[in-house]
Coordinates of N, CA and C in Angstrom, one line a residue:
H1 N 1.1 -1.2 0.2 CA 0.0 -0.3 -0.1 C 0.7 1.3 0.2
I2 N 0.1 2.5 -0.5 CA 1.1 3.5 -0.4 C 1.5 4.3 0.9
H3 N 2.8 4.3 0.7 CA 3.7 4.8 1.9 C 3.2 4.2 3.4
G4 N 3.5 2.9 3.3 CA 3.0 2.2 4.4 C 1.7 2.3 5.1
A5 N 0.8 2.8 4.4 CA -0.4 2.7 5.1 C -0.7 1.3 5.5
D6 N -1.3 1.4 6.6 CA -1.8 0.3 7.5 C -3.2 0.1 7.7
L7 N -4.0 0.9 7.2 CA -5.5 1.2 7.0 C -6.0 1.5 5.9
L8 N -7.1 0.9 5.4 CA -7.9 1.3 4.1 C -9.5 1.9 4.6
V9 N -9.5 3.4 4.3 CA -10.8 4.1 4.6 C -11.7 3.8 3.5
R10 N -12.7 3.0 3.8 CA -14.0 2.6 2.8 C -15.3 3.5 2.9
V11 N -15.4 4.2 1.9 CA -16.5 5.2 2.0 C -17.5 4.4 1.4
L12 N -18.6 3.9 2.2 CA -20.0 3.1 1.4 C -20.5 4.0 1.0
G13 N -21.2 3.3 -0.1 CA -22.0 4.0 -0.9 C -21.7 4.4 -2.0
G14 N -22.3 4.5 -3.5 CA -21.6 5.1 -4.7 C -20.5 4.1 -5.2
S15 N -19.4 5.0 -5.4 CA -18.2 4.1 -6.0 C -17.4 3.3 -4.8
E16 N -17.8 3.7 -3.7 CA -17.0 3.4 -2.6 C -15.5 3.0 -2.6
P17 N -14.9 4.0 -2.8 CA -13.3 4.6 -2.9 C -12.8 3.7 -1.6
R18 N -11.7 3.2 -1.6 CA -10.7 2.9 -0.8 C -9.6 3.7 -0.4
I19 N -9.5 4.3 0.6 CA -8.3 5.6 0.6 C -7.5 4.9 1.7
P20 N -6.1 4.9 1.3 CA -5.0 4.3 2.3 C -4.8 5.5 3.2
A21 N -4.7 4.9 4.7 CA -4.3 6.0 5.6 C -3.5 5.3 6.6
H22 N -3.1 5.9 7.7 CA -2.1 5.4 8.8 C -2.8 5.5 9.9
R23 N -3.2 4.5 10.7 CA -3.8 4.0 11.7 C -3.3 5.1 13.0
V24 N -2.0 5.5 13.3 CA -1.3 6.2 14.2 C -1.7 7.7 13.6
V25 N -1.9 8.1 12.7 CA -2.3 9.7 12.4 C -3.6 10.1 12.8
L26 N -4.5 8.9 12.4 CA -5.9 9.0 12.7 C -6.4 8.9 14.1
A27 N -5.8 8.1 14.9 CA -5.8 7.9 16.5 C -5.1 9.2 16.9
A28 N -4.4 9.4 16.4 CA -3.4 10.7 17.4 C -4.5 11.9 17.4
R29 N -5.1 12.4 16.2 CA -5.9 13.4 15.9 C -7.2 13.4 16.6
S30 N -8.0 12.0 17.0 CA -8.8 12.1 17.8 C -9.3 11.0 18.6
K31 N -9.4 11.0 19.7 CA -9.6 10.2 20.9 C -10.8 9.0 20.2
V32 N -11.7 9.6 19.8 CA -13.0 8.7 19.1 C -12.3 7.8 18.1
L33 N -11.6 8.3 17.3 CA -11.1 7.6 16.2 C -10.2 6.5 16.6
R34 N -9.4 6.9 17.9 CA -8.6 5.8 18.5 C -9.6 4.8 19.1
D35 N -10.5 4.9 19.7 CA -11.4 3.8 20.0 C -12.0 3.1 19.1
V36 N -12.5 3.7 17.9 CA -13.0 3.0 16.9 C -12.0 2.2 16.1
L37 N -10.8 2.6 16.1 CA -9.7 1.8 15.2 C -9.1 0.8 16.4
S38 N -9.6 0.9 17.4 CA -9.0 -0.3 18.9 C -10.3 -1.4 18.6
G39 N -11.4 -1.2 17.9 CA -12.3 -2.1 17.9 C -13.3 -2.0 19.4
A40 N -13.2 -0.7 20.1 CA -13.7 -0.6 21.1 C -15.3 0.0 21.1
R41 N -15.3 0.4 19.9 CA -16.5 1.4 19.8 C -16.7 1.5 18.3
T42 N -17.8 1.9 18.0 CA -18.3 2.8 16.7 C -18.5 4.2 17.2
A43 N -18.6 4.9 16.1 CA -19.0 6.4 16.3 C -20.0 7.0 15.4
E44 N -21.1 7.7 15.8 CA -22.0 8.0 14.4 C -22.4 9.3 15.2
A45 N -23.0 10.1 14.1 CA -23.4 11.8 14.2 C -24.5 11.7 13.2
K46 N -25.7 12.2 13.4 CA -26.7 12.7 12.5 C -26.3 14.0 11.6
V47 N -26.4 14.0 10.4 CA -26.2 15.4 9.6 C -27.2 16.1 10.0
Q48 N -26.8 17.5 10.5 CA -28.0 18.7 10.6 C -28.8 18.9 9.5
G49 N -30.3 18.9 9.7 CA -31.0 19.4 8.5 C -31.5 18.1 7.4
G50 N -31.2 17.0 7.9 CA -31.3 15.5 7.3 C -31.7 14.6 8.3
S51 N -32.1 13.3 7.3 CA -32.1 12.2 8.0 C -31.0 11.3 7.9
T52 N -29.9 11.6 7.5 CA -28.8 10.8 7.2 C -27.8 10.4 8.6
T53 N -27.5 9.4 8.8 CA -26.3 9.3 9.8 C -25.2 8.9 9.4
I54 N -24.0 9.6 9.7 CA -22.7 9.0 9.4 C -22.1 8.2 10.3
R55 N -21.6 6.8 10.0 CA -21.0 6.1 11.2 C -19.6 5.5 10.7
F56 N -19.0 5.6 11.9 CA -17.7 5.0 11.6 C -17.2 3.8 12.4
A57 N -16.9 2.7 11.8 CA -16.7 1.2 12.3 C -15.6 0.7 11.8
L58 N -14.8 0.1 12.6 CA -13.9 -0.8 12.4 C -14.4 -2.2 11.8
A59 N -13.9 -2.6 10.3 CA -14.3 -3.7 9.8 C -14.0 -5.1 10.4
K60 N -14.6 -6.1 10.3 CA -13.9 -7.1 11.0 C -12.8 -7.9 9.9
D61 N -11.9 -8.4 10.0 CA -10.7 -8.8 9.2 C -11.3 -10.4 9.1
K62 N -11.9 -10.3 8.1 CA -12.6 -12.0 7.7 C -11.2 -12.8 7.2
S63 N -10.0 -12.4 6.8 CA -9.1 -13.2 6.0 C -8.2 -13.5 7.2
S64 N -8.1 -13.3 8.5 CA -7.0 -13.5 9.3 C -6.9 -15.1 9.4
A65 N -8.1 -15.9 9.6 CA -8.2 -17.5 9.6 C -7.6 -17.8 8.7
A66 N -7.7 -17.2 7.4 CA -7.0 -17.9 6.2 C -5.6 -17.8 6.1
R67 N -4.9 -16.9 6.8 CA -3.7 -16.8 6.8 C -2.6 -18.1 7.2
S68 N -1.5 -18.1 6.6 CA -0.6 -19.4 7.0 C 0.1 -19.1 8.3
S69 N 0.4 -20.2 8.8 CA 1.1 -20.1 10.3 C 2.8 -19.6 10.0
S70 N 3.1 -19.5 9.0 CA 4.5 -19.4 8.7 C 5.2 -18.0 9.6
S71 N 6.4 -18.1 9.8 CA 7.0 -17.0 10.7 C 6.4 -15.4 10.0
A72 N 6.8 -15.7 8.6 CA 6.3 -14.3 7.8 C 5.0 -13.7 7.7
S73 N 4.1 -15.0 8.1 CA 2.5 -14.6 8.2 C 2.2 -14.3 9.7
R74 N 3.0 -14.7 10.7 CA 2.6 -14.5 12.1 C 3.2 -12.8 12.5
Y75 N 4.3 -12.5 12.1 CA 4.7 -11.2 12.0 C 4.5 -9.9 10.8
P76 N 3.4 -10.3 10.1 CA 3.7 -9.4 8.8 C 3.5 -7.8 9.0
A77 N 4.3 -7.0 7.9 CA 4.2 -5.8 8.0 C 3.0 -5.3 7.9
P78 N 2.4 -4.4 8.7 CA 1.3 -3.6 9.2 C 0.5 -3.6 7.9
W79 N 1.1 -3.1 6.9 CA 0.4 -3.0 5.6 C -0.1 -3.9 4.6
A80 N 0.6 -5.4 5.2 CA 0.3 -6.4 4.5 C -1.2 -6.9 4.3
H81 N -1.6 -6.6 5.4 CA -3.2 -7.0 5.8 C -3.8 -5.7 6.4
P82 N -4.1 -4.5 5.8 CA -4.6 -3.4 6.3 C -5.6 -3.8 6.8
S83 N -6.2 -3.1 8.1 CA -7.2 -3.0 8.6 C -8.0 -2.0 7.8
R84 N -9.5 -2.1 7.9 CA -10.5 -1.2 7.0 C -11.3 -0.5 7.9
L85 N -11.4 1.0 7.9 CA -12.2 1.9 8.6 C -13.2 2.0 7.5
T86 N -14.6 1.6 8.1 CA -15.8 2.3 6.9 C -16.6 3.2 7.6
I87 N -16.7 3.9 6.7 CA -17.4 5.2 6.8 C -18.6 5.4 5.7
S88 N -19.9 5.5 6.6 CA -21.0 5.3 5.9 C -21.8 6.4 6.1
G89 N -22.4 7.3 5.1 CA -23.5 8.2 5.2 C -22.7 9.3 4.9
A90 N -21.8 9.3 4.3 CA -20.7 10.8 3.9 C -20.4 10.5 2.5
H91 N -20.6 11.7 1.7 CA -20.0 11.7 0.4 C -18.4 11.4 0.4
P92 N -17.5 10.8 -0.6 CA -16.3 10.6 -0.5 C -15.5 11.9 -0.4
L93 N -16.2 12.9 -1.0 CA -15.2 14.3 -1.0 C -15.0 14.6 0.4
S94 N -16.3 14.7 1.1 CA -16.3 15.1 2.6 C -15.6 14.3 3.4
V95 N -15.3 12.8 3.1 CA -14.2 12.2 3.8 C -12.9 12.6 3.2
L96 N -12.5 12.7 2.2 CA -11.3 13.3 1.7 C -10.7 14.7 2.5
I97 N -11.8 15.3 2.5 CA -11.7 16.8 3.3 C -11.1 16.5 4.7
L98 N -12.2 15.6 5.3 CA -11.8 15.5 6.5 C -10.5 14.8 6.7
L99 N -9.7 13.7 5.8 CA -8.9 13.3 6.0 C -7.8 14.2 5.8
T100 N -7.8 14.9 5.0 CA -6.7 16.2 4.5 C -6.4 16.8 5.9
Y101 N -7.5 17.2 6.7 CA -7.7 18.1 7.7 C -6.7 17.1 8.8
L102 N -7.1 16.0 9.0 CA -6.4 15.2 9.8 C -4.8 15.0 9.9
Y103 N -4.5 15.0 8.3 CA -2.9 14.9 8.1 C -2.5 16.2 8.0
T104 N -3.1 17.2 7.9 CA -2.5 18.7 7.6 C -2.8 19.9 8.3
D105 N -3.8 19.8 9.3 CA -4.4 20.8 9.9 C -5.3 21.9 9.0
T106 N -5.2 21.2 7.6 CA -5.8 22.4 6.7 C -7.5 22.0 6.2
L107 N -8.3 22.8 6.4 CA -9.7 22.7 6.1 C -10.0 23.3 4.6
I108 N -10.2 22.5 3.8 CA -10.8 22.8 2.3 C -12.2 23.0 2.2
A109 N -12.3 24.5 2.1 CA -13.6 25.1 2.6 C -14.3 24.9 1.1
V110 N -15.0 23.9 0.7 CA -15.9 23.9 -0.8 C -16.9 24.5 -0.5
W111 N -17.4 24.9 0.6 CA -18.9 25.3 1.0 C -18.5 26.9 0.7
D112 N -17.7 27.3 0.9 CA -17.3 29.0 1.0 C -17.9 29.5 -0.6
W113 N -18.7 30.4 -0.3 CA -19.6 30.8 -1.7 C -18.3 31.1 -2.8
R114 N -17.4 31.7 -2.2 CA -16.1 32.0 -3.0 C -15.7 31.0 -3.9
V115 N -15.6 29.7 -3.3 CA -15.2 28.6 -3.9 C -16.0 27.9 -4.7
A116 N -17.5 27.7 -3.9 CA -18.6 27.0 -4.7 C -19.0 27.9 -6.0
S117 N -18.9 28.8 -5.9 CA -19.5 29.5 -7.3 C -18.3 29.9 -8.3
C118 N -17.1 29.0 -8.1 CA -16.1 29.1 -9.2 C -16.9 28.4 -10.2
T119 N -16.5 28.7 -11.4 CA -17.2 28.3 -12.7 C -16.2 26.9 -13.0
A120 N -14.9 27.0 -12.6 CA -14.0 26.0 -12.8 C -14.4 24.8 -12.1
L121 N -15.2 25.0 -10.9 CA -15.7 23.8 -10.1 C -16.9 23.3 -10.3
K122 N -17.9 24.2 -11.0 CA -19.3 23.5 -11.2 C -19.4 22.4 -12.0
A123 N -18.4 22.0 -13.0 CA -18.6 21.0 -13.7 C -17.8 19.6 -12.6
P124 N -16.9 19.6 -12.0 CA -16.7 19.0 -11.1 C -17.7 18.6 -10.1
F125 N -18.0 19.5 -9.3 CA -19.0 19.1 -8.4 C -20.5 18.4 -9.0
E126 N -20.7 18.7 -10.1 CA -21.9 18.0 -10.9 C -21.6 16.7 -11.3
K127 N -20.1 16.3 -11.8 CA -19.8 15.2 -12.2 C -19.5 14.3 -10.7
L128 N -19.2 14.7 -9.7 CA -19.3 14.0 -8.5 C -20.5 14.2 -7.7
K129 N -21.6 14.6 -8.3 CA -22.9 14.9 -7.8 C -22.7 15.2 -6.1
V130 N -22.2 16.6 -5.9 CA -21.8 16.8 -4.7 C -22.4 18.1 -4.7
R131 N -23.0 18.8 -3.4 CA -23.3 19.9 -3.0 C -22.5 20.7 -1.9
P132 N -21.6 21.8 -2.4 CA -21.0 22.0 -1.4 C -21.7 22.4 0.0
A133 N -22.9 22.9 0.4 CA -23.8 22.6 1.4 C -23.7 21.4 2.1
A134 N -24.1 20.4 1.2 CA -24.1 19.0 1.9 C -22.7 19.0 2.5
V135 N -21.9 19.0 1.8 CA -20.4 18.7 2.3 C -20.2 19.3 3.9
K136 N -20.6 20.5 3.9 CA -20.4 21.4 5.3 C -21.1 20.4 6.1
A137 N -22.6 20.3 6.0 CA -23.3 19.5 6.8 C -22.6 18.1 7.4
E138 N -22.0 17.5 6.4 CA -21.7 16.3 6.8 C -20.1 16.6 7.4
L139 N -19.4 17.3 7.1 CA -18.2 17.4 7.8 C -18.5 18.3 9.0
L140 N -19.3 19.0 9.7 CA -19.7 19.3 10.7 C -20.2 18.3 11.6
A141 N -21.1 17.1 11.1 CA -21.4 15.7 11.7 C -20.3 15.1 12.0
M142 N -19.3 14.8 11.1 CA -18.3 14.2 11.5 C -17.1 14.7 12.7
A143 N -17.3 16.3 12.6 CA -16.3 16.5 13.5 C -16.8 16.6 14.9
N144 N -18.2 16.7 14.8 CA -19.0 16.6 16.1 C -18.7 15.2 16.5
A145 N -19.0 14.1 15.8 CA -18.7 12.8 16.5 C -17.1 12.2 16.7
L146 N -16.2 13.0 16.0 CA -15.0 12.7 16.4 C -14.4 13.7 17.4
E147 N -15.0 14.6 18.0 CA -14.8 15.5 19.1 C -13.5 16.3 18.3
L148 N -13.8 16.8 17.2 CA -12.8 17.8 16.3 C -13.0 19.3 16.7
G149 N -13.3 19.8 17.9 CA -13.6 21.0 18.3 C -13.1 22.3 17.4
E150 N -11.9 22.2 16.7 CA -11.4 23.1 16.1 C -11.9 23.2 14.7
V151 N -12.4 21.9 14.0 CA -12.8 22.0 12.9 C -14.3 23.0 12.9
E152 N -14.9 22.3 14.0 CA -16.4 23.0 14.1 C -16.4 24.6 14.6
R153 N -15.3 24.7 15.2 CA -15.5 26.7 15.7 C -15.0 27.0 13.8
A154 N -14.1 26.2 13.0 CA -13.6 27.0 11.7 C -14.8 27.1 11.0
M155 N -15.9 26.2 11.0 CA -17.0 26.2 10.2 C -18.0 26.9 10.5
E156 N -17.9 27.6 11.4 CA -19.2 28.3 12.2 C -19.7 29.2 11.0
G157 N -19.0 30.2 10.2 CA -19.3 31.0 9.5 C -19.7 30.6 7.9
A158 N -19.9 31.1 7.2 CA -20.3 31.2 5.9 C -18.9 31.0 4.9
F159 N -17.9 31.7 5.7 CA -16.6 31.9 4.8 C -15.5 31.2 5.5
K160 N -14.3 30.8 4.6 CA -13.5 30.0 5.1 C -12.5 30.7 6.3
R161 N -12.5 29.8 7.6 CA -11.7 30.3 8.9 C -10.3 29.5 8.9
E162 N -9.4 30.2 9.5 CA -8.1 29.1 9.9 C -8.7 28.4 10.9
V163 N -7.9 27.2 10.8 CA -8.0 26.1 12.1 C -7.1 26.4 12.6
K164 N -7.1 26.6 13.9 CA -6.0 26.4 14.8 C -5.2 25.2 14.7
G165 N -3.8 25.3 14.5 CA -3.1 23.7 14.5 C -3.4 23.3 15.5
T166 N -3.4 21.8 15.7 CA -3.3 21.0 16.7 C -2.5 19.5 16.4
L167 N -2.1 19.5 15.2 CA -1.2 18.5 14.6 C 0.0 18.2 15.3
G168 N 0.8 19.3 15.6 CA 1.9 19.3 16.5 C 1.9 18.4 18.0
V169 N 0.7 19.4 18.5 CA 0.4 19.2 19.8 C 0.1 17.4 20.0
H170 N -0.9 17.0 19.0 CA -1.4 15.5 19.1 C -0.2 14.8 19.0
F171 N 0.7 15.2 17.9 CA 1.8 14.1 17.6 C 2.7 14.2 18.8
C172 N 2.9 15.2 19.6 CA 3.8 14.9 20.7 C 3.1 14.2 21.8
A173 N 1.8 14.3 22.1 CA 1.3 13.7 23.0 C 1.4 12.0 22.6
V174 N 1.3 11.6 21.4 CA 1.6 10.3 21.0 C 3.1 9.9 21.3
F175 N 3.8 10.9 21.0 CA 5.5 10.5 21.3 C 5.6 10.3 22.7
E176 N 5.0 11.3 23.4 CA 5.2 11.1 25.1 C 4.5 9.7 25.5
E177 N 3.4 9.3 25.0 CA 2.9 8.5 25.4 C 3.7 7.1 25.0
V178 N 3.9 7.0 23.6 CA 4.9 5.8 23.4 C 6.4 5.7 24.2
C179 N 7.1 7.0 24.2 CA 8.3 6.9 24.9 C 8.6 7.0 26.1
T180 N 7.2 7.3 26.8 CA 7.6 7.6 28.6 C 7.7 6.2 28.9
P181 N 9.0 5.8 29.7 CA 9.1 4.6 30.4 C 8.1 4.3 31.5
T182 N 7.4 3.0 31.4 CA 6.8 2.8 32.7 C 7.5 2.0 33.5
I183 N 7.4 2.6 34.9 CA 8.4 1.9 35.9 C 7.3 1.2 36.6
L184 N 7.6 -0.1 36.9 CA 7.2 -1.0 37.3 C 7.7 -1.3 39.1
V185 N 6.4 -1.5 39.8 CA 6.9 -1.5 41.2 C 6.5 -2.8 41.5
T186 N 7.6 -3.5 42.0 CA 7.0 -4.8 42.7 C 6.9 -5.0 44.3
N187 N 6.0 -5.5 44.8 CA 6.0 -5.9 46.2 C 6.9 -6.6 46.8
A188 N 8.3 -6.5 47.1 CA 8.7 -7.5 47.9 C 8.6 -7.7 49.2
K189 N 8.3 -9.1 49.6 CA 8.2 -9.4 51.0 C 9.1 -10.1 51.7

């Protein structure tokens, strides 16, 4: 898989794209996604103004039983058999914008009228069967479900707002969690 991706994000419905991703990035950016990727829970949110519900779930790995027991398959590279995160109820463009934010702290504001009214984008939006207002509603629902407060704040108005960068803070927290030595105390009698 591309660049060592150990996760495939599958957007259910329509063309059902499979987008390579990295579990550590998604888990570092959202505690909710960390829980979803660990299999501890699913996450969902209702899209405002509609009856659509967006769901995030870790797909069950059906192929693990079929793998051989050789040493290469007992300790495979993480990208050899990537996990699958399924997202249903959202347009693939909304999911791509969410993933772009998770990786870069950049929010692509296709709902901003200055972007949405651009004549060069009308044909691609029509081809993708996407409405910028629907993308905004889906992103707000996903940000709410994943507890991404900075995204919600950046989307409050009709215009693009800068998102407060949290990428560095989130990765420092992961680094500290992984690299902080655990001190074991034993009770000697």
